[in-house]
Tab-separated table of C-alpha atoms and ligand atoms in Angstrom:
chain	number	residue	atom	x	y	z
A	1	MET	CA	-16.740	-16.445	12.536
A	2	ILE	CA	-18.189	-13.558	10.539
A	3	SER	CA	-20.656	-11.696	12.647
A	4	ASN	CA	-23.771	-10.143	11.331
A	5	LYS	CA	-22.555	-6.720	11.773
A	6	ALA	CA	-19.704	-7.600	9.659
A	7	LYS	CA	-21.755	-9.419	7.045
A	8	LYS	CA	-23.767	-6.327	6.702
A	9	GLN	CA	-20.675	-3.972	5.853
A	10	ILE	CA	-19.181	-6.648	3.299
A	11	ASP	CA	-22.681	-6.804	1.751
A	12	ALA	CA	-22.381	-3.058	1.046
A	13	TRP	CA	-19.160	-3.639	-0.700
A	14	VAL	CA	-20.791	-6.424	-2.658
A	15	ALA	CA	-23.489	-4.181	-3.700
A	16	LYS	CA	-20.953	-1.805	-5.543
A	17	TYR	CA	-20.190	-4.733	-7.963
A	18	PRO	CA	-22.107	-6.192	-10.582
A	19	GLU	CA	-24.307	-9.162	-9.849
A	20	GLY	CA	-22.133	-12.353	-9.594
A	21	HIS	CA	-19.044	-10.466	-8.995
A	22	GLN	CA	-19.128	-10.391	-5.219
A	23	SER	CA	-15.693	-11.833	-5.063
A	24	SER	CA	-14.664	-8.416	-6.126
A	25	ALA	CA	-15.024	-7.382	-2.531
A	26	VAL	CA	-12.653	-9.609	-1.106
A	27	MET	CA	-10.019	-7.092	-0.114
A	28	GLU	CA	-12.847	-5.110	1.956
A	29	ALA	CA	-14.114	-8.144	3.342
A	30	LEU	CA	-10.934	-9.342	4.709
A	31	LYS	CA	-10.315	-6.039	6.209
A	32	ILE	CA	-13.688	-6.179	7.982
A	33	VAL	CA	-13.265	-9.725	9.095
A	34	GLN	CA	-9.514	-8.839	10.458
A	35	ALA	CA	-10.898	-5.864	12.288
A	36	GLU	CA	-13.237	-8.057	14.257
A	37	ASN	CA	-10.591	-10.848	14.905
A	38	ASP	CA	-8.086	-9.271	16.807
A	39	ASN	CA	-6.731	-7.699	13.749
A	40	ARG	CA	-5.534	-10.561	12.205
A	41	LEU	CA	-6.377	-13.376	9.712
A	42	THR	CA	-6.121	-17.136	10.103
A	43	SER	CA	-6.654	-19.740	7.471
A	44	ASP	CA	-10.176	-20.128	9.105
A	45	THR	CA	-11.386	-16.599	8.829
A	46	ILE	CA	-9.663	-16.517	5.212
A	47	GLN	CA	-11.811	-19.345	4.306
A	48	ALA	CA	-15.145	-17.980	5.830
A	49	VAL	CA	-14.690	-14.936	3.849
A	50	ALA	CA	-14.276	-16.992	0.808
A	51	ASP	CA	-17.225	-19.062	1.771
A	52	TYR	CA	-19.153	-15.988	2.161
A	53	LEU	CA	-18.425	-14.338	-1.261
A	54	ALA	CA	-18.642	-17.837	-2.913
A	55	MET	CA	-14.999	-18.023	-4.206
A	56	PRO	CA	-12.283	-20.343	-3.943
A	57	GLY	CA	-10.434	-20.253	-0.571
A	58	ILE	CA	-7.240	-20.168	-2.479
A	59	ALA	CA	-8.307	-17.169	-4.354
A	60	ALA	CA	-8.769	-15.311	-0.855
A	61	ALA	CA	-5.768	-16.690	0.637
A	62	GLU	CA	-3.858	-15.183	-2.286
A	63	VAL	CA	-5.048	-11.943	-1.585
A	64	ALA	CA	-4.746	-12.190	2.002
A	65	THR	CA	-1.106	-13.111	1.832
A	66	PHE	CA	-0.080	-10.887	-0.981
A	67	TYR	CA	-0.822	-7.414	0.260
A	68	GLU	CA	0.519	-5.929	3.533
A	69	ASN	CA	-2.721	-4.769	4.855
A	70	TYR	CA	-3.410	-8.209	6.411
A	71	ASN	CA	-1.907	-9.709	9.762
A	72	HIS	CA	-1.318	-13.312	9.847
A	73	LYS	CA	0.195	-13.499	13.328
A	74	PRO	CA	-0.987	-11.472	16.419
A	75	VAL	CA	-0.268	-7.734	16.477
A	76	GLY	CA	-0.568	-5.081	19.059
A	77	LYS	CA	-3.823	-3.056	19.304
A	78	HIS	CA	-2.132	-0.341	17.460
A	79	THR	CA	-0.187	-1.291	14.289
A	80	ILE	CA	2.212	1.588	13.210
A	81	ARG	CA	2.652	1.123	9.415
A	82	PHE	CA	6.090	2.985	8.955
A	83	CYS	CA	6.798	3.647	5.081
A	84	HIS	CA	10.312	2.910	4.347
A	85	ASN	CA	9.763	3.472	0.387
A	86	ILE	CA	12.113	5.947	-1.508
A	87	SER	CA	10.739	9.198	-0.539
A	88	CYS	CA	10.470	8.370	3.003
A	89	MET	CA	13.675	6.657	2.844
A	90	LEU	CA	15.520	9.820	1.590
A	91	ASN	CA	13.968	11.899	4.186
A	92	GLY	CA	15.180	9.913	7.057
A	93	SER	CA	12.649	7.035	7.709
A	94	ASP	CA	15.263	4.604	8.499
A	95	GLU	CA	16.761	6.565	11.351
A	96	LEU	CA	13.040	7.364	12.694
A	97	ILE	CA	12.285	3.751	12.536
A	98	THR	CA	15.314	2.835	14.664
A	99	HIS	CA	14.229	5.856	17.000
A	100	LEU	CA	10.881	4.358	17.202
A	101	GLU	CA	12.263	0.743	18.086
A	102	ASN	CA	14.399	2.099	20.597
A	103	LYS	CA	11.488	4.089	22.279
A	104	LEU	CA	9.325	1.123	22.203
A	105	GLY	CA	12.362	-1.595	23.135
A	106	VAL	CA	10.885	-3.808	20.340
A	107	LYS	CA	12.117	-4.486	16.811
A	108	THR	CA	9.869	-4.138	13.790
A	109	GLY	CA	7.327	-6.893	13.703
A	110	GLU	CA	7.233	-7.507	17.271
A	111	VAL	CA	4.638	-6.502	19.758
A	112	THR	CA	5.288	-4.454	22.995
A	113	PRO	CA	5.133	-6.477	26.051
A	114	ASP	CA	1.849	-4.685	27.092
A	115	GLY	CA	0.198	-5.578	23.748
A	116	LEU	CA	-0.285	-2.147	22.785
A	117	ILE	CA	1.808	-1.403	19.656
A	118	ASN	CA	3.680	-3.069	16.891
A	119	VAL	CA	5.535	-1.669	14.098
A	120	LYS	CA	5.546	-2.738	10.471
A	121	LYS	CA	7.715	-1.633	7.652
A	122	VAL	CA	5.605	-1.180	4.391
A	123	GLU	CA	5.875	0.379	0.992
A	124	CYS	CA	4.725	3.595	-0.282
A	125	LEU	CA	1.427	4.669	1.276
A	126	GLY	CA	0.950	7.359	-1.497
A	127	ALA	CA	1.566	10.417	1.011
A	128	CYS	CA	5.240	10.948	-0.465
A	129	VAL	CA	4.809	14.744	-0.264
A	130	GLY	CA	4.638	14.332	3.672
A	131	ALA	CA	7.393	12.150	3.811
A	132	PRO	CA	8.591	10.847	6.171
A	133	MET	CA	5.289	9.143	7.229
A	134	PHE	CA	3.491	6.092	9.033
A	135	GLN	CA	0.039	5.120	9.334
A	136	ILE	CA	-1.889	4.190	12.393
A	137	GLY	CA	-5.616	2.880	11.681
A	138	ASP	CA	-6.920	5.261	9.014
A	139	GLN	CA	-5.062	8.115	10.185
A	140	TYR	CA	-1.644	9.234	8.244
A	141	TYR	CA	1.037	11.121	10.121
A	142	GLU	CA	3.406	13.121	8.069
A	143	ASN	CA	6.565	15.233	8.249
A	144	LEU	CA	7.583	13.064	11.024
A	145	THR	CA	10.391	13.677	13.152
A	146	ALA	CA	11.659	11.990	16.245
A	147	ASP	CA	9.800	14.668	18.802
A	148	LYS	CA	6.673	13.951	16.501
A	149	ILE	CA	6.896	10.419	16.915
A	150	ASP	CA	7.332	10.515	20.634
A	151	GLU	CA	4.432	12.750	20.912
A	152	ILE	CA	2.038	10.625	18.862
A	153	VAL	CA	3.157	7.402	20.456
A	154	ASP	CA	2.925	8.689	23.996
A	155	GLY	CA	-0.725	9.447	23.006
A	156	LEU	CA	-1.571	5.981	22.379
A	157	LYS	CA	-3.760	4.129	24.860
B	1	FES	S1	7.544	6.710	0.026
B	1	FES	FE1	6.735	7.050	1.685
B	1	FES	S2	4.636	7.566	1.352
B	1	FES	FE2	5.556	7.160	-0.693
């Protein structure tokens, strides 16, 4: 359930913490395992992470269900994490999210019929100076406008 490649990546995170505190790597471990399992976590994959880190399954599940970084149902190839917190909201994120939903023909939380894109509303991503903004993968897109969104989304494959 956890590939050797993922185990090596997790081990690198575990090595950053004092011996016996391997569970401190749980957030990154969940992220790594999610990435290699269609970008989502199941109770089995969460338990596999817990077992690998020698921690209680419930503790890993608490982390996996608390943070917005983790998906628990099928998502598209690209997840657009659109911030709708205060700075982004004051700079038009609600209208832009509606624009994006209309462009894609899906509501927030749904996946486009081709399985390519889903949109998720998230809280502040720490890029308020560039509000309104969203994140796709590790990339931040800031100072968004409807035209910029169209250009970005049209470039997703
Ligand atoms: S409020 Fe959107 S990045 Fe902070």
